Amino acid sequence: PVGMTFFTTPERLEIGGHPLVCAGAKPTREEALKYYRGAVRTEGLAVRTYARLVEAQARGGRIACVLETRLGTETISCDRLVLATGYFDHPNRLDVPGEDLPHVSHYFDEAHRCYGQDVVVIGGRNSAVEAALQLFRAGARVTLVYRGTAFPRSVKYWLKPDLENRLKAHEMAARLGAQVESITARHVMIRAADGAREQLPADRVYALIGFHPDLSLFDRIGIAYDRATGRPALDPATLATTVPGVHLAGSATAGNQISEIFIENGRFDGDKIFGDAAERAAAEARYAHIERPPGE
């Protein structure tokens, strides 16, 4: 998102031995994108922007990849295909009436747009909490709705006390143990744990309840995965799927358990896929010593 600051420190974002320099303790979105562009330029990588992979099939020992672009479809072939698609393109849904109204978004954009408005943020993890705090500081009247009866321990250690203080001061509101039943042009209807219903005023609604991988792409390519968890069948040493020549990298390897993979360990997947035995062992060792930062 525009204006985002990474939770991760720069040395844990570095790839390919290229140093990442940033102005503050943690890089911003703009600094990270500049860094990635520099890595692409230095490594001479061929990048096709605005091209979507829609299908891939093994043909004559190679893999034919069908791409969808603004000019139509085209096919390119390769010896090895790595899917590192993440999950941000596929937000989880509430599946309630009104979810597709124009003032409802599954992505946080810019707090300033909500100045002086009643805003309902649905969710209770890091993204929802951070968005709620930014909205409050931009002058919005914020209510946070979370189905859990308490905020999870995974909320960042610098966000949680800020949130708790705002709630104690009645500068923000929260409805814990609540489920969203419907959304209208002016309100969000919620149901508390005891069954009581409440209508919250809402000029803007952010449903920040997480994401999931694109399992339909797995189906189109023929990758085997567990239908209940979304977890693909992988060789742990090489991250190879059940389709010859096709590998997964990053959060796509964990199915719906997206919290298992984060920047600090996912960045070693390239070594597992393309390295020799020694490089794979080294990557596995680096992975084993990586610990999730406090509060993550």
Coordinates of C-alpha atoms in Angstrom, one line a residue:
P1 CA 0.0 0.0 0.0
V2 CA 1.0 3.6 -0.6
G3 CA 2.8 5.0 2.4
M4 CA 3.5 1.6 4.0
T5 CA 6.5 1.1 6.3
F6 CA 7.7 -2.5 6.5
F7 CA 7.7 -4.2 9.9
T8 CA 11.0 -5.9 8.8
T9 CA 14.4 -4.3 9.2
P10 CA 16.4 -3.7 6.0
E11 CA 19.0 -6.4 6.4
R12 CA 16.2 -9.0 6.6
L13 CA 14.8 -7.7 3.3
E14 CA 18.0 -8.0 1.3
I15 CA 18.2 -10.5 -1.5
G16 CA 21.0 -11.6 -3.8
G17 CA 23.7 -10.0 -1.7
H18 CA 22.5 -6.5 -2.6
P19 CA 22.5 -4.1 0.4
L20 CA 19.3 -2.2 1.2
V21 CA 19.9 1.3 2.5
C22 CA 17.0 3.3 3.9
A23 CA 16.6 6.6 5.8
G24 CA 14.9 5.2 8.9
A25 CA 15.1 2.1 11.0
K26 CA 12.8 0.3 8.6
P27 CA 12.3 0.7 4.9
T28 CA 9.2 2.3 3.3
R29 CA 7.3 1.0 0.4
E30 CA 9.0 3.5 -1.9
E31 CA 12.5 2.6 -0.6
A32 CA 11.8 -1.1 -1.1
L33 CA 10.5 -0.7 -4.6
K34 CA 13.5 1.4 -5.6
Y35 CA 15.7 -1.4 -4.1
Y36 CA 13.9 -4.1 -6.1
R37 CA 14.2 -2.1 -9.3
G38 CA 17.9 -1.8 -8.6
A39 CA 18.2 -5.6 -8.1
V40 CA 16.4 -6.2 -11.4
R41 CA 18.7 -3.8 -13.2
T42 CA 21.9 -5.2 -11.6
E43 CA 21.0 -8.8 -12.2
G44 CA 19.7 -8.1 -15.7
L45 CA 16.4 -9.8 -15.0
A46 CA 13.7 -9.9 -17.7
V47 CA 10.5 -8.6 -16.3
R48 CA 7.1 -8.7 -17.9
T49 CA 4.7 -6.3 -16.1
Y50 CA 0.9 -6.5 -16.5
A51 CA 1.1 -10.1 -17.7
R52 CA -1.0 -12.7 -15.9
L53 CA -0.2 -16.4 -16.0
V54 CA -3.5 -18.2 -16.7
E55 CA -2.4 -21.7 -17.6
A56 CA 0.8 -23.9 -17.8
Q57 CA 1.3 -27.3 -19.4
A58 CA 4.2 -29.6 -19.9
R59 CA 5.0 -30.0 -23.6
G60 CA 8.0 -31.9 -25.1
G61 CA 10.1 -31.6 -21.9
R62 CA 9.4 -27.9 -21.5
I63 CA 6.6 -25.9 -19.9
A64 CA 4.2 -23.9 -22.1
C65 CA 2.9 -20.8 -20.1
V66 CA -0.1 -19.0 -21.4
L67 CA 0.0 -15.3 -20.5
E68 CA -2.9 -12.8 -20.6
T69 CA -1.8 -9.3 -21.4
R70 CA -3.6 -6.1 -22.4
L71 CA -2.9 -7.0 -26.1
G72 CA -4.4 -10.5 -25.7
T73 CA -2.9 -13.9 -24.9
E74 CA 0.5 -15.3 -25.8
T75 CA 2.5 -18.4 -24.9
I76 CA 6.1 -18.6 -23.7
S77 CA 8.0 -21.7 -22.8
C78 CA 10.5 -22.4 -20.1
D79 CA 12.4 -25.3 -18.5
R80 CA 11.2 -24.4 -15.0
L81 CA 8.2 -22.5 -13.6
V82 CA 8.2 -21.0 -10.1
L83 CA 4.9 -19.7 -8.7
A84 CA 5.7 -17.0 -6.1
T85 CA 2.2 -15.5 -6.3
G86 CA 1.7 -14.7 -2.6
Y87 CA -1.9 -14.0 -1.6
F88 CA -2.7 -10.3 -1.7
D89 CA -4.7 -10.5 -4.9
H90 CA -7.3 -12.6 -3.1
P91 CA -8.8 -11.1 0.1
N92 CA -10.9 -13.1 2.4
R93 CA -14.6 -12.3 2.2
L94 CA -17.3 -11.8 4.9
D95 CA -20.0 -13.2 2.6
V96 CA -22.6 -10.8 4.0
P97 CA -25.1 -8.6 2.2
G98 CA -23.7 -5.3 1.2
E99 CA -20.1 -6.4 1.1
D100 CA -19.7 -5.2 -2.5
L101 CA -21.1 -1.7 -2.0
P102 CA -18.7 1.0 -3.3
H103 CA -17.8 2.4 0.1
V104 CA -16.6 -1.1 1.3
S105 CA -13.0 -2.1 0.6
H106 CA -10.9 -5.1 1.4
Y107 CA -7.7 -3.0 1.1
F108 CA -6.7 0.0 3.1
D109 CA -5.8 3.0 0.9
E110 CA -5.3 6.4 2.6
A111 CA -6.5 7.6 6.0
H112 CA -6.9 11.2 4.9
R113 CA -9.8 10.2 2.7
C114 CA -11.8 9.5 5.8
Y115 CA -11.3 12.7 7.7
G116 CA -14.5 13.7 9.6
Q117 CA -16.2 10.4 8.7
D118 CA -17.6 7.4 10.6
V119 CA -15.4 4.5 9.7
V120 CA -15.8 0.8 10.6
V121 CA -12.7 -1.4 10.4
I122 CA -13.4 -5.1 10.4
G123 CA -10.6 -7.3 11.7
G124 CA -8.3 -7.4 14.7
R125 CA -4.8 -8.3 13.5
N126 CA -1.9 -6.1 12.5
S127 CA -3.3 -4.6 9.3
A128 CA -6.7 -3.8 10.8
V129 CA -5.1 -2.3 14.0
E130 CA -2.6 -0.2 12.1
A131 CA -5.3 1.1 9.7
A132 CA -7.6 2.0 12.6
L133 CA -4.8 4.0 14.3
Q134 CA -4.0 5.8 11.1
L135 CA -7.6 6.6 10.5
F136 CA -8.0 8.0 14.1
R137 CA -5.0 10.2 13.6
A138 CA -6.4 11.5 10.3
G139 CA -9.5 12.7 12.1
A140 CA -11.9 9.8 11.5
R141 CA -14.4 8.4 14.0
V142 CA -13.3 4.8 14.2
T143 CA -15.0 1.6 15.4
L144 CA -13.0 -1.6 15.2
V145 CA -15.1 -4.8 14.9
Y146 CA -13.3 -8.1 15.7
R147 CA -14.8 -11.6 16.1
G148 CA -12.3 -12.5 18.8
T149 CA -13.0 -11.7 22.4
A150 CA -9.5 -10.3 22.8
F151 CA -6.9 -8.9 20.3
P152 CA -4.4 -11.6 19.3
R153 CA -0.9 -11.8 20.8
S154 CA 0.5 -11.5 17.3
V155 CA -0.4 -7.8 17.2
K156 CA 2.9 -5.9 16.9
Y157 CA 4.3 -4.9 20.2
W158 CA 4.4 -1.2 19.3
L159 CA 0.8 -1.2 18.0
K160 CA -0.9 -2.9 20.9
P161 CA -0.3 -0.4 23.7
D162 CA -1.2 2.5 21.3
L163 CA -4.5 0.8 20.5
E164 CA -5.2 0.0 24.2
N165 CA -4.5 3.6 25.2
R166 CA -6.8 5.0 22.4
L167 CA -9.6 2.7 23.6
K168 CA -9.1 3.6 27.3
A169 CA -9.3 7.3 26.4
H170 CA -12.5 6.6 24.3
E171 CA -10.8 8.1 21.3
M172 CA -11.7 5.0 19.3
A173 CA -14.3 2.3 19.9
A174 CA -14.0 -1.5 19.6
R175 CA -16.6 -4.3 19.4
L176 CA -15.0 -7.6 20.4
G177 CA -16.7 -10.9 20.0
A178 CA -18.9 -9.4 17.3
Q179 CA -19.9 -10.8 13.9
V180 CA -20.9 -8.6 10.9
E181 CA -24.3 -9.5 9.6
S182 CA -24.9 -7.0 6.9
I183 CA -23.7 -3.7 5.5
T184 CA -25.8 -0.9 4.1
A185 CA -25.1 2.5 2.5
R186 CA -25.0 4.1 6.0
H187 CA -24.5 1.3 8.6
V188 CA -22.9 -1.9 9.6
M189 CA -25.1 -4.3 11.4
I190 CA -23.2 -6.5 14.0
R191 CA -24.2 -9.3 16.4
A192 CA -22.5 -9.6 19.7
A193 CA -21.7 -12.9 21.4
D194 CA -24.8 -12.7 23.5
G195 CA -26.9 -12.3 20.4
A196 CA -27.6 -8.6 20.8
R197 CA -27.6 -6.6 17.6
E198 CA -26.1 -3.2 17.0
Q199 CA -26.2 -0.8 14.1
L200 CA -22.9 1.2 13.7
P201 CA -22.8 4.3 11.5
A202 CA -20.4 3.9 8.6
D203 CA -19.5 6.3 5.8
R204 CA -16.6 4.0 5.0
V205 CA -15.9 0.3 5.7
Y206 CA -12.6 -1.5 5.6
A207 CA -12.9 -5.3 5.8
L208 CA -9.3 -6.2 6.6
I209 CA -9.7 -9.9 7.5
G210 CA -6.8 -11.4 5.6
F211 CA -6.1 -13.1 2.3
H212 CA -5.7 -16.6 0.7
P213 CA -3.7 -18.0 -2.1
D214 CA -5.0 -18.5 -5.7
L215 CA -5.9 -22.2 -5.5
S216 CA -7.7 -21.9 -8.9
L217 CA -4.3 -21.5 -10.5
F218 CA -3.1 -24.7 -8.8
D219 CA -6.2 -26.4 -10.3
R220 CA -5.5 -25.1 -13.8
I221 CA -1.9 -26.3 -13.7
G222 CA -2.7 -29.6 -12.0
I223 CA -0.8 -29.1 -8.7
A224 CA -2.0 -31.5 -6.0
Y225 CA -2.9 -29.9 -2.7
D226 CA -5.0 -30.6 0.4
R227 CA -8.5 -29.3 -0.3
A228 CA -9.2 -28.5 3.3
T229 CA -6.0 -26.5 4.1
G230 CA -4.9 -25.4 0.6
R231 CA -1.4 -26.8 1.4
P232 CA 0.3 -28.1 -1.7
A233 CA 2.2 -31.3 -1.9
L234 CA 5.9 -30.3 -2.1
D235 CA 9.4 -31.7 -1.9
P236 CA 10.7 -29.8 1.1
A237 CA 14.2 -29.8 -0.2
T238 CA 13.5 -28.3 -3.7
L239 CA 9.9 -27.0 -3.3
A240 CA 8.9 -29.0 -6.4
T241 CA 5.2 -29.7 -6.9
T242 CA 3.6 -32.8 -8.2
V243 CA 3.8 -31.3 -11.7
P244 CA 7.3 -31.8 -13.2
G245 CA 9.2 -28.6 -13.6
V246 CA 6.8 -26.5 -11.5
H247 CA 7.9 -25.2 -8.1
L248 CA 6.4 -22.9 -5.5
A249 CA 8.1 -20.1 -3.4
G250 CA 7.1 -17.9 -0.6
S251 CA 3.7 -17.9 1.0
A252 CA 2.2 -20.0 -1.8
T253 CA 3.9 -23.0 -0.2
A254 CA 1.8 -22.8 3.0
G255 CA -1.7 -22.9 1.6
N256 CA -4.1 -21.1 3.9
Q257 CA -1.6 -21.0 6.7
I258 CA -0.1 -17.8 5.4
S259 CA 1.4 -16.7 8.7
E260 CA 4.0 -19.6 8.5
I261 CA 5.9 -17.8 5.7
F262 CA 7.2 -14.3 6.2
I263 CA 10.0 -12.2 4.7
E264 CA 12.7 -13.6 6.9
N265 CA 12.4 -17.2 5.8
G266 CA 10.6 -16.9 2.4
R267 CA 13.6 -15.1 0.9
F268 CA 15.7 -18.3 1.0
D269 CA 13.3 -20.3 -1.2
G270 CA 15.2 -19.4 -4.4
D271 CA 18.3 -21.2 -3.0
K272 CA 16.2 -24.3 -2.4
I273 CA 14.8 -24.3 -5.9
F274 CA 17.8 -23.4 -8.0
G275 CA 20.8 -24.3 -5.8
D276 CA 22.8 -27.4 -5.6
A277 CA 22.8 -29.7 -2.6
A278 CA 25.2 -27.5 -0.6
E279 CA 23.3 -24.3 -1.4
R280 CA 20.1 -26.0 -0.4
A281 CA 21.6 -27.2 2.9
A282 CA 22.9 -23.7 3.6
A283 CA 19.4 -22.2 2.9
E284 CA 17.8 -24.7 5.2
A285 CA 20.3 -23.8 7.9
R286 CA 19.6 -20.1 7.5
Y287 CA 15.9 -20.8 7.7
A288 CA 16.3 -22.8 10.9
H289 CA 18.0 -19.9 12.7
I290 CA 15.5 -17.3 11.7
E291 CA 13.0 -16.4 14.3
R292 CA 9.9 -14.4 13.9
P293 CA 10.4 -10.8 15.2
P294 CA 8.8 -10.0 18.6
G295 CA 5.1 -9.6 18.2
E296 CA 4.9 -10.8 14.6

